[in-house]
Amino acid sequence: MAVGTHVDRVCTETRGWVSEAVRKVNADANRSADTHLLVYPLPPEWGIDLYLKDESTHPTGSLKHRLARSLFLYGLCNGWIREGTTVIEASSGSTAVSEAYFARMLGLPFIAVMSKRTSPDKIKLIEFYGGTCHLVDDPSTVYDVSRRLAAETGGHYMDQFTYAERATDWRGNNNIAESVFEQMAMERHPVPTWIVVGAGTGGTSATIGRYVHYQCHDTLLAVVDPENSAFFEGWTRDDPGFTVSAASRVEGIGRPRVEPSFVPEVVERMFKVPDAASIAAMRYLHRLTGNKAGGSTGTNLWGALQLVAEMRATGRTGSVVTLLCDGGERYAHSYYSDEWLADQGLDIAPFTATLEHLHATGEWRDS
């Protein structure tokens, strides 16, 4: 190449489009007030307070709105997403809903690769935001199918399960952990004894665990995992390659493999939660508070209430925080349907009895 010759890889028009796209995505966060921290009713004399951070109030109705925003910014700033790029994601539903929202905002085609068992209400939401749903029989194939579609379209596979833990700034910058601690500042136990989250991508637990260490808080992190999900066994066996073949019935957090974004070292405790317990807790929350949430919230709540019972049994006071991940309206035909429960062979009555016994006596009774 002759002296003085140069090649511009990115034209001015492309750079301008990316800058405008970043502005639009950031503006979405600026328009949205922070999500609420709801008080779960426990007897005040217990000296233990339980809170649910209500992520259903995001514009796309779930915790995954934060992740989708971070993933789009990460892709844009890395030069992976440009004008006209087809965006592809492997998802169990809620992340795809949120990514479809941001793709439409930027005028980009979006394809969600999901299991055929995904809630039909979530599929309708993805299509409402202009996305296309590519449904597969085997949930374990969503990764390879997403890579193939990205290659065929010349698009970008977002790969939330790899990039969730690095797309969010865990040191702060309005992440969910920073928000929780700011909102807890005026409570009687401002530094939570426990924070309880589902595994899912692994991004939320990684963000919260890292933030707690960075801020030198004494808070402990518990992760809950439903049936037919790989995280619990992978964590207890110290086996990041652990997989399961059956599909999870709890959308959003149950995964067939230990996802690359999961950081086991920041987790102090894990619970394996039966699916019937998740649904019992989800429905009990609605009965007690009027808040209608999804199955992953039930999984969170079951683990959180076990910790409350342990604290009470040992005479400890303090606070526990968990997440209300998304609204229950997405699950009218599944978790809130008695017919669906019967078809799945799920009996929630013994688990509901455990929750009722806890609230009546302060003691945990195994179902």
Tab-separated table of C-alpha atoms in Angstrom:
chain	number	residue	atom	x	y	z
A	1	MET	CA	0.000	0.000	0.000
A	2	ALA	CA	1.378	3.394	-0.993
A	3	VAL	CA	2.520	5.841	1.672
A	4	GLY	CA	-0.363	8.061	2.748
A	5	THR	CA	-3.034	5.623	1.543
A	6	HIS	CA	-5.720	4.765	4.086
A	7	VAL	CA	-8.941	2.778	4.299
A	8	ASP	CA	-11.976	3.885	6.318
A	9	ARG	CA	-13.776	0.810	7.658
A	10	VAL	CA	-16.722	2.778	9.047
A	11	CYS	CA	-18.296	5.515	6.961
A	12	THR	CA	-19.632	8.716	8.456
A	13	GLU	CA	-23.221	7.664	7.765
A	14	THR	CA	-22.788	4.387	9.685
A	15	ARG	CA	-21.186	6.140	12.646
A	16	GLY	CA	-23.987	8.667	12.684
A	17	TRP	CA	-26.656	5.943	12.678
A	18	VAL	CA	-24.989	4.122	15.572
A	19	SER	CA	-24.689	7.330	17.598
A	20	GLU	CA	-28.367	8.083	17.080
A	21	ALA	CA	-29.278	4.482	17.998
A	22	VAL	CA	-27.302	4.722	21.254
A	23	ARG	CA	-29.052	8.001	22.050
A	24	LYS	CA	-32.487	6.431	21.504
A	25	VAL	CA	-31.749	3.415	23.707
A	26	ASN	CA	-30.339	5.594	26.490
A	27	ALA	CA	-33.323	7.914	26.215
A	28	ASP	CA	-35.605	4.965	26.961
A	29	ALA	CA	-33.872	4.517	30.328
A	30	ASN	CA	-34.039	8.247	31.012
A	31	ARG	CA	-37.798	8.312	30.375
A	32	SER	CA	-38.529	5.456	32.746
A	33	ALA	CA	-38.805	5.965	36.495
A	34	ASP	CA	-37.134	3.300	38.593
A	35	THR	CA	-39.141	0.193	39.451
A	36	HIS	CA	-40.916	0.003	42.800
A	37	LEU	CA	-39.787	-1.899	45.877
A	38	LEU	CA	-42.912	-3.568	47.258
A	39	VAL	CA	-43.326	-4.645	50.878
A	40	TYR	CA	-44.456	-8.241	51.350
A	41	PRO	CA	-46.744	-8.483	54.419
A	42	LEU	CA	-45.035	-10.207	57.345
A	43	PRO	CA	-45.875	-9.696	61.034
A	44	PRO	CA	-43.788	-6.666	62.136
A	45	GLU	CA	-42.955	-8.321	65.448
A	46	TRP	CA	-40.874	-10.901	63.600
A	47	GLY	CA	-38.281	-8.172	62.989
A	48	ILE	CA	-37.856	-9.446	59.429
A	49	ASP	CA	-38.878	-7.481	56.341
A	50	LEU	CA	-39.370	-8.962	52.873
A	51	TYR	CA	-39.388	-6.848	49.713
A	52	LEU	CA	-40.076	-7.577	46.046
A	53	LYS	CA	-38.562	-5.299	43.427
A	54	ASP	CA	-41.341	-5.012	40.868
A	55	GLU	CA	-39.667	-5.310	37.476
A	56	SER	CA	-43.035	-5.756	35.740
A	57	THR	CA	-43.390	-1.958	35.553
A	58	HIS	CA	-40.761	-1.628	32.806
A	59	PRO	CA	-42.151	-0.610	29.381
A	60	THR	CA	-42.024	-4.241	28.178
A	61	GLY	CA	-43.237	-5.641	31.466
A	62	SER	CA	-40.314	-7.615	32.850
A	63	LEU	CA	-36.858	-7.692	34.393
A	64	LYS	CA	-35.504	-8.513	30.923
A	65	HIS	CA	-36.095	-4.922	29.783
A	66	ARG	CA	-32.910	-3.937	31.636
A	67	LEU	CA	-30.971	-6.781	30.020
A	68	ALA	CA	-32.250	-6.068	26.510
A	69	ARG	CA	-31.277	-2.402	26.826
A	70	SER	CA	-27.782	-3.360	28.007
A	71	LEU	CA	-27.355	-5.955	25.246
A	72	PHE	CA	-28.362	-3.469	22.535
A	73	LEU	CA	-25.932	-0.871	23.881
A	74	TYR	CA	-23.212	-3.524	24.068
A	75	GLY	CA	-23.849	-4.641	20.496
A	76	LEU	CA	-24.020	-1.100	19.154
A	77	CYS	CA	-20.872	0.089	20.920
A	78	ASN	CA	-18.946	-3.027	19.850
A	79	GLY	CA	-19.867	-2.371	16.222
A	80	TRP	CA	-21.900	-5.575	15.941
A	81	ILE	CA	-25.247	-3.858	15.296
A	82	ARG	CA	-25.537	-1.385	12.462
A	83	GLU	CA	-28.283	0.036	10.312
A	84	GLY	CA	-30.273	-2.822	8.760
A	85	THR	CA	-28.740	-5.558	10.939
A	86	THR	CA	-31.085	-8.466	11.621
A	87	VAL	CA	-31.006	-9.108	15.364
A	88	ILE	CA	-31.471	-12.704	16.521
A	89	GLU	CA	-31.897	-14.035	20.050
A	90	ALA	CA	-32.304	-17.404	21.761
A	91	SER	CA	-34.924	-16.816	24.428
A	92	SER	CA	-37.588	-18.381	26.595
A	93	GLY	CA	-39.779	-15.372	25.925
A	94	SER	CA	-39.365	-12.257	28.063
A	95	THR	CA	-35.927	-11.226	26.757
A	96	ALA	CA	-37.252	-11.604	23.226
A	97	VAL	CA	-40.243	-9.390	24.031
A	98	SER	CA	-37.937	-6.653	25.296
A	99	GLU	CA	-35.432	-7.023	22.437
A	100	ALA	CA	-38.258	-6.871	19.893
A	101	TYR	CA	-39.270	-3.555	21.486
A	102	PHE	CA	-35.764	-2.088	21.086
A	103	ALA	CA	-35.345	-3.526	17.583
A	104	ARG	CA	-38.564	-1.802	16.501
A	105	MET	CA	-37.322	1.414	18.126
A	106	LEU	CA	-34.218	1.249	15.902
A	107	GLY	CA	-36.009	-0.008	12.785
A	108	LEU	CA	-34.216	-3.380	12.793
A	109	PRO	CA	-35.579	-6.838	11.898
A	110	PHE	CA	-35.781	-9.182	14.896
A	111	ILE	CA	-36.048	-12.983	15.113
A	112	ALA	CA	-36.648	-14.829	18.403
A	113	VAL	CA	-35.637	-18.491	18.547
A	114	MET	CA	-37.733	-20.171	21.232
A	115	SER	CA	-39.170	-23.459	22.415
A	116	LYS	CA	-42.629	-24.363	21.122
A	117	ARG	CA	-43.668	-24.527	24.794
A	118	THR	CA	-43.223	-20.759	25.204
A	119	SER	CA	-46.326	-18.985	26.487
A	120	PRO	CA	-48.582	-17.978	23.553
A	121	ASP	CA	-49.102	-14.620	25.249
A	122	LYS	CA	-45.355	-13.930	25.020
A	123	ILE	CA	-45.324	-14.942	21.357
A	124	LYS	CA	-48.129	-12.453	20.690
A	125	LEU	CA	-46.156	-9.696	22.438
A	126	ILE	CA	-43.041	-10.385	20.349
A	127	GLU	CA	-45.130	-10.214	17.186
A	128	PHE	CA	-46.855	-7.059	18.466
A	129	TYR	CA	-43.452	-5.349	18.576
A	130	GLY	CA	-42.712	-6.489	15.020
A	131	GLY	CA	-40.589	-9.539	15.810
A	132	THR	CA	-40.695	-12.951	14.165
A	133	CYS	CA	-40.820	-16.142	16.249
A	134	HIS	CA	-38.824	-19.182	15.130
A	135	LEU	CA	-40.089	-22.064	17.275
A	136	VAL	CA	-38.122	-25.276	17.898
A	137	ASP	CA	-39.128	-28.644	19.340
A	138	ASP	CA	-35.971	-29.136	21.407
A	139	PRO	CA	-35.096	-26.155	23.673
A	140	SER	CA	-31.422	-27.203	23.737
A	141	THR	CA	-31.131	-26.369	20.012
A	142	VAL	CA	-31.973	-22.661	20.356
A	143	TYR	CA	-28.297	-21.692	20.522
A	144	ASP	CA	-27.218	-23.466	17.326
A	145	VAL	CA	-30.349	-22.417	15.435
A	146	SER	CA	-29.724	-18.779	16.412
A	147	ARG	CA	-26.124	-18.950	15.163
A	148	ARG	CA	-27.300	-20.507	11.901
A	149	LEU	CA	-29.942	-17.828	11.323
A	150	ALA	CA	-27.384	-15.098	12.054
A	151	ALA	CA	-25.035	-16.598	9.457
A	152	GLU	CA	-27.816	-16.989	6.885
A	153	THR	CA	-29.090	-13.411	7.298
A	154	GLY	CA	-25.744	-11.713	7.894
A	155	GLY	CA	-27.260	-10.606	11.196
A	156	HIS	CA	-26.134	-10.458	14.814
A	157	TYR	CA	-26.884	-13.161	17.392
A	158	MET	CA	-27.267	-11.268	20.679
A	159	ASP	CA	-26.473	-14.379	22.781
A	160	GLN	CA	-27.843	-13.169	26.103
A	161	PHE	CA	-26.576	-16.324	27.792
A	162	THR	CA	-22.959	-15.406	27.061
A	163	TYR	CA	-23.038	-11.619	27.291
A	164	ALA	CA	-25.525	-10.928	30.106
A	165	GLU	CA	-22.840	-10.801	32.798
A	166	ARG	CA	-20.595	-8.413	30.886
A	167	ALA	CA	-23.112	-6.142	29.119
A	168	THR	CA	-24.231	-4.622	32.445
A	169	ASP	CA	-21.879	-2.413	34.463
A	170	TRP	CA	-21.887	-4.222	37.819
A	171	ARG	CA	-20.101	-1.340	39.579
A	172	GLY	CA	-23.173	0.857	39.344
A	173	ASN	CA	-24.525	3.094	36.570
A	174	ASN	CA	-28.176	2.469	37.473
A	175	ASN	CA	-27.998	-1.310	37.514
A	176	ILE	CA	-30.555	-3.302	39.500
A	177	ALA	CA	-28.225	-3.849	42.475
A	178	GLU	CA	-27.472	-0.161	42.891
A	179	SER	CA	-31.190	0.578	42.657
A	180	VAL	CA	-32.072	-1.945	45.394
A	181	PHE	CA	-29.566	-0.533	47.875
A	182	GLU	CA	-30.600	3.066	47.174
A	183	GLN	CA	-34.270	2.199	47.723
A	184	MET	CA	-33.487	0.279	50.912
A	185	ALA	CA	-31.611	3.218	52.466
A	186	MET	CA	-34.566	4.469	54.581
A	187	GLU	CA	-35.831	1.036	55.684
A	188	ARG	CA	-35.332	-0.294	59.223
A	189	HIS	CA	-32.854	-2.903	57.918
A	190	PRO	CA	-31.252	-0.992	55.011
A	191	VAL	CA	-28.587	-3.556	54.120
A	192	PRO	CA	-30.363	-6.803	53.149
A	193	THR	CA	-29.333	-9.984	54.903
A	194	TRP	CA	-30.168	-11.893	51.719
A	195	ILE	CA	-30.980	-11.082	48.100
A	196	VAL	CA	-32.723	-13.912	46.240
A	197	VAL	CA	-32.817	-14.225	42.441
A	198	GLY	CA	-33.311	-16.880	39.782
A	199	ALA	CA	-30.449	-17.988	37.580
A	200	GLY	CA	-31.806	-17.568	34.026
A	201	THR	CA	-28.964	-16.100	32.006
A	202	GLY	CA	-26.828	-15.688	35.113
A	203	GLY	CA	-26.523	-11.972	34.448
A	204	THR	CA	-28.660	-10.701	37.344
A	205	SER	CA	-26.971	-12.880	39.962
A	206	ALA	CA	-23.536	-11.903	38.597
A	207	THR	CA	-24.402	-8.188	38.693
A	208	ILE	CA	-25.809	-8.306	42.229
A	209	GLY	CA	-23.041	-10.545	43.607
A	210	ARG	CA	-20.266	-8.407	42.152
A	211	TYR	CA	-21.900	-5.172	43.287
A	212	VAL	CA	-22.267	-6.466	46.861
A	213	HIS	CA	-18.559	-7.353	46.944
A	214	TYR	CA	-17.559	-4.060	45.329
A	215	GLN	CA	-19.525	-2.043	47.897
A	216	CYS	CA	-18.267	-4.236	50.789
A	217	HIS	CA	-21.809	-5.056	51.962
A	218	ASP	CA	-22.495	-8.027	54.233
A	219	THR	CA	-25.441	-9.112	52.068
A	220	LEU	CA	-25.530	-12.760	51.001
A	221	LEU	CA	-26.764	-13.915	47.576
A	222	ALA	CA	-29.101	-16.890	47.152
A	223	VAL	CA	-30.046	-18.291	43.747
A	224	VAL	CA	-33.176	-20.377	43.190
A	225	ASP	CA	-33.523	-22.930	40.405
A	226	PRO	CA	-36.676	-24.761	39.229
A	227	GLU	CA	-37.075	-28.388	38.183
A	228	ASN	CA	-35.452	-29.461	34.905
A	229	SER	CA	-32.820	-26.736	35.092
A	230	ALA	CA	-29.065	-27.263	35.211
A	231	PHE	CA	-27.831	-24.533	37.544
A	232	PHE	CA	-28.431	-26.178	40.943
A	233	GLU	CA	-26.675	-29.426	40.102
A	234	GLY	CA	-23.955	-27.582	38.212
A	235	TRP	CA	-23.302	-25.403	41.270
A	236	THR	CA	-23.448	-28.171	43.886
A	237	ARG	CA	-21.244	-30.492	41.798
A	238	ASP	CA	-18.920	-27.679	40.713
A	239	ASP	CA	-19.594	-28.796	37.140
A	240	PRO	CA	-20.110	-25.910	34.658
A	241	GLY	CA	-20.735	-28.452	31.899
A	242	PHE	CA	-23.753	-30.019	33.591
A	243	THR	CA	-26.861	-30.321	31.380
A	244	VAL	CA	-30.420	-31.636	31.615
A	245	SER	CA	-32.550	-33.036	28.821
A	246	ALA	CA	-36.081	-32.246	30.021
A	247	ALA	CA	-37.584	-28.815	29.372
A	248	SER	CA	-38.237	-26.453	32.268
A	249	ARG	CA	-41.811	-25.402	32.959
A	250	VAL	CA	-40.722	-22.143	34.616
A	251	GLU	CA	-40.030	-19.720	31.797
A	252	GLY	CA	-37.196	-17.250	32.120
A	253	ILE	CA	-35.011	-18.989	34.693
A	254	GLY	CA	-34.966	-22.735	33.959
A	255	ARG	CA	-32.179	-23.612	31.491
A	256	PRO	CA	-30.941	-26.916	30.002
A	257	ARG	CA	-27.288	-26.018	30.653
A	258	VAL	CA	-25.226	-23.895	33.021
A	259	GLU	CA	-25.082	-20.713	30.964
A	260	PRO	CA	-21.724	-18.984	30.334
A	261	SER	CA	-22.898	-15.808	32.103
A	262	PHE	CA	-23.479	-17.622	35.402
A	263	VAL	CA	-20.762	-16.768	37.943
A	264	PRO	CA	-20.978	-19.448	40.664
A	265	GLU	CA	-18.321	-17.896	42.888
A	266	VAL	CA	-20.547	-14.953	43.900
A	267	VAL	CA	-23.399	-17.234	45.068
A	268	GLU	CA	-23.563	-18.216	48.759
A	269	ARG	CA	-26.639	-20.460	48.649
A	270	MET	CA	-28.776	-22.276	46.093
A	271	PHE	CA	-32.276	-23.732	46.377
A	272	LYS	CA	-33.903	-26.322	44.133
A	273	VAL	CA	-37.588	-25.368	43.995
A	274	PRO	CA	-40.328	-27.769	42.838
A	275	ASP	CA	-42.471	-26.356	40.030
A	276	ALA	CA	-45.638	-26.842	42.094
A	277	ALA	CA	-44.040	-24.761	44.872
A	278	SER	CA	-43.221	-21.960	42.404
A	279	ILE	CA	-46.816	-21.828	41.204
A	280	ALA	CA	-48.219	-22.077	44.727
A	281	ALA	CA	-46.061	-19.128	45.850
A	282	MET	CA	-46.959	-17.092	42.770
A	283	ARG	CA	-50.671	-17.617	43.381
A	284	TYR	CA	-50.299	-17.019	47.118
A	285	LEU	CA	-48.645	-13.672	46.379
A	286	HIS	CA	-51.669	-12.680	44.286
A	287	ARG	CA	-54.066	-13.790	47.010
A	288	LEU	CA	-52.157	-11.929	49.735
A	289	THR	CA	-51.217	-8.706	47.942
A	290	GLY	CA	-53.196	-8.500	44.708
A	291	ASN	CA	-49.953	-8.520	42.687
A	292	LYS	CA	-50.218	-10.993	39.817
A	293	ALA	CA	-46.790	-12.292	38.803
A	294	GLY	CA	-45.249	-15.067	36.734
A	295	GLY	CA	-43.772	-18.420	37.667
A	296	SER	CA	-40.191	-17.210	38.153
A	297	THR	CA	-41.439	-14.769	40.797
A	298	GLY	CA	-42.991	-17.722	42.586
A	299	THR	CA	-39.638	-19.525	42.515
A	300	ASN	CA	-37.953	-16.426	43.979
A	301	LEU	CA	-40.603	-16.031	46.661
A	302	TRP	CA	-40.434	-19.677	47.751
A	303	GLY	CA	-36.684	-19.367	48.330
A	304	ALA	CA	-37.022	-15.988	50.033
A	305	LEU	CA	-39.668	-17.249	52.457
A	306	GLN	CA	-37.515	-20.252	53.361
A	307	LEU	CA	-34.764	-17.827	54.330
A	308	VAL	CA	-37.242	-15.736	56.327
A	309	ALA	CA	-38.261	-18.891	58.217
A	310	GLU	CA	-34.605	-19.770	58.882
A	311	MET	CA	-33.895	-16.275	60.195
A	312	ARG	CA	-36.925	-16.458	62.472
A	313	ALA	CA	-35.950	-19.918	63.733
A	314	THR	CA	-32.487	-18.670	64.704
A	315	GLY	CA	-33.720	-15.407	66.226
A	316	ARG	CA	-32.178	-13.182	63.542
A	317	THR	CA	-33.698	-9.930	62.355
A	318	GLY	CA	-33.039	-8.199	59.052
A	319	SER	CA	-34.352	-7.859	55.542
A	320	VAL	CA	-34.659	-10.075	52.470
A	321	VAL	CA	-35.068	-8.742	48.924
A	322	THR	CA	-36.196	-10.648	45.863
A	323	LEU	CA	-37.629	-9.831	42.434
A	324	LEU	CA	-41.088	-9.699	40.940
A	325	CYS	CA	-39.841	-10.584	37.469
A	326	ASP	CA	-42.877	-10.079	35.242
A	327	GLY	CA	-46.638	-9.759	35.295
A	328	GLY	CA	-49.009	-12.699	35.520
A	329	GLU	CA	-51.113	-11.628	32.546
A	330	ARG	CA	-48.614	-13.447	30.318
A	331	TYR	CA	-49.511	-16.750	31.953
A	332	ALA	CA	-53.311	-16.788	31.934
A	333	HIS	CA	-53.257	-19.991	29.877
A	334	SER	CA	-50.605	-21.742	31.939
A	335	TYR	CA	-49.722	-20.971	35.577
A	336	TYR	CA	-53.087	-19.369	36.347
A	337	SER	CA	-55.058	-22.114	34.618
A	338	ASP	CA	-56.277	-25.007	36.763
A	339	GLU	CA	-56.705	-27.063	33.603
A	340	TRP	CA	-53.040	-26.529	32.709
A	341	LEU	CA	-51.988	-27.589	36.200
A	342	ALA	CA	-54.025	-30.767	35.885
A	343	ASP	CA	-52.538	-31.516	32.459
A	344	GLN	CA	-49.059	-31.073	33.937
A	345	GLY	CA	-49.864	-33.283	36.922
A	346	LEU	CA	-49.037	-30.491	39.382
A	347	ASP	CA	-50.635	-30.397	42.829
A	348	ILE	CA	-49.994	-27.064	44.528
A	349	ALA	CA	-52.130	-27.722	47.624
A	350	PRO	CA	-49.341	-29.087	49.889
A	351	PHE	CA	-47.091	-26.142	49.033
A	352	THR	CA	-49.882	-23.644	49.626
A	353	ALA	CA	-50.380	-25.275	53.028
A	354	THR	CA	-46.679	-24.722	53.802
A	355	LEU	CA	-47.035	-21.009	53.049
A	356	GLU	CA	-50.195	-20.708	55.122
A	357	HIS	CA	-48.496	-22.474	58.025
A	358	LEU	CA	-45.521	-20.113	57.830
A	359	HIS	CA	-47.722	-17.031	57.944
A	360	ALA	CA	-49.783	-18.426	60.817
A	361	THR	CA	-46.942	-19.693	62.997
A	362	GLY	CA	-43.653	-18.274	61.682
A	363	GLU	CA	-42.401	-21.833	61.152
A	364	TRP	CA	-41.499	-23.650	57.951
A	365	ARG	CA	-43.142	-27.020	57.421
A	366	ASP	CA	-41.887	-29.185	54.567
A	367	SER	CA	-44.523	-29.985	51.967
